[in-house]
CSV table of C-alpha atoms in Angstrom, one decimal:
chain,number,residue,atom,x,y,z
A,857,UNK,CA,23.0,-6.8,-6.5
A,858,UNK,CA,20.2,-8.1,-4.4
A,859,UNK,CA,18.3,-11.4,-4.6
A,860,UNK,CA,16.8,-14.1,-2.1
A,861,UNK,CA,16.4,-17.4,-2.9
A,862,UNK,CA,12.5,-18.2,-2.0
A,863,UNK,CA,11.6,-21.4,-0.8
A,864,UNK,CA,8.5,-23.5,-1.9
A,865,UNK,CA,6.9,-23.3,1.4
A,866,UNK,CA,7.7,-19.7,2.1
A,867,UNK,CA,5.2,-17.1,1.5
A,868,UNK,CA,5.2,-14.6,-1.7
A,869,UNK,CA,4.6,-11.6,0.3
A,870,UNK,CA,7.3,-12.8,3.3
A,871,UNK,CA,9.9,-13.0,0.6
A,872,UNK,CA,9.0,-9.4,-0.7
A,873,UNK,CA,9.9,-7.6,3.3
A,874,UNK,CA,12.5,-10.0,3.1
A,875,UNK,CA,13.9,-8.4,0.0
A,876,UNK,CA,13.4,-4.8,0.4
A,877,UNK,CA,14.5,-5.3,3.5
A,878,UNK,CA,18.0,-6.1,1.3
A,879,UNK,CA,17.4,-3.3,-0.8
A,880,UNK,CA,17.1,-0.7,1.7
A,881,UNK,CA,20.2,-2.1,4.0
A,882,UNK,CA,22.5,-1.9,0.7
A,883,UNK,CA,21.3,2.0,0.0
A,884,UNK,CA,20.3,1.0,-3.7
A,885,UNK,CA,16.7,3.2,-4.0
A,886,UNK,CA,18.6,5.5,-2.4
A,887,UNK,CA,21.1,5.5,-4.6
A,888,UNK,CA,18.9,6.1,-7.7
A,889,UNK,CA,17.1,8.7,-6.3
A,890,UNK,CA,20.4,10.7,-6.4
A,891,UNK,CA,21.4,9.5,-9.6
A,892,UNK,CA,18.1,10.3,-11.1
A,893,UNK,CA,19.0,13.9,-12.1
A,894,UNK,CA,22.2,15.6,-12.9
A,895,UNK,CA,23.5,17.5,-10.1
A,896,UNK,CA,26.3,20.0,-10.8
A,897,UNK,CA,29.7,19.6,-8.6
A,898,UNK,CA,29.4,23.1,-6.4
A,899,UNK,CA,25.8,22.1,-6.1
A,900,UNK,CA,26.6,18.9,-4.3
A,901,UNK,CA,29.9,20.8,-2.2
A,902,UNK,CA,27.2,23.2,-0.9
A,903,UNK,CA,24.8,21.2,0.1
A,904,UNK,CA,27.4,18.9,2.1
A,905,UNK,CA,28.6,21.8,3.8
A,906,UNK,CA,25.0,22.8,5.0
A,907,UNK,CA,24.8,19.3,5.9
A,908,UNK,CA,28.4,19.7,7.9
A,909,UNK,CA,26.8,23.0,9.6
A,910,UNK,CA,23.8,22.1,10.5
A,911,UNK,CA,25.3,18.5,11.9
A,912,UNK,CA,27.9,20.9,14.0
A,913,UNK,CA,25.2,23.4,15.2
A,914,UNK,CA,22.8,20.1,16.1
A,915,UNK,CA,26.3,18.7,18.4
A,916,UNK,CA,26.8,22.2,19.5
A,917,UNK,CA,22.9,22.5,21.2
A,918,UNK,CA,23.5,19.1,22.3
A,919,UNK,CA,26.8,19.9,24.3
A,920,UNK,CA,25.3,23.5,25.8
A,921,UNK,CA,22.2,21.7,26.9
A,922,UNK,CA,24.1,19.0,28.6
A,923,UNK,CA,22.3,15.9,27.0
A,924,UNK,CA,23.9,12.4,26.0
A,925,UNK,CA,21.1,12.4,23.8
């Protein structure tokens, strides 16, 4: 769970980036947005092996082209 402590002399909208900032680092909006909607199990293995394809393919370019990068 996220919270900040915000000091009297600290600023409302510092505090704010300061604690989205928090929320984005722990994964939580993203986290919601996958739980938002019910997802079936062979719908989420497929779509982690497209990921696992196109992440190979992406190394394999890389490799061929000859850049670190």
């Amino acid at each position: 769970m996220a919270t900040i402590k915000v000091n009297d002399d600290e600023p409302l909208e510092k505090a704010i980036k300061r604690f989205k900032r928090i929320v984005e680092k722990e994964g939580i909006i993203r986290e919601w947005k996958n739980r938002e909607f019910y997802e079936k199990p062979s719908t989420i293995n497929n779509r982690k092996k497209k990921a696992l394809i196109r992440k190979q393919a992406k190394k394999s370019r890389r490799t061929a082209t000859g850049s670190k990068y």
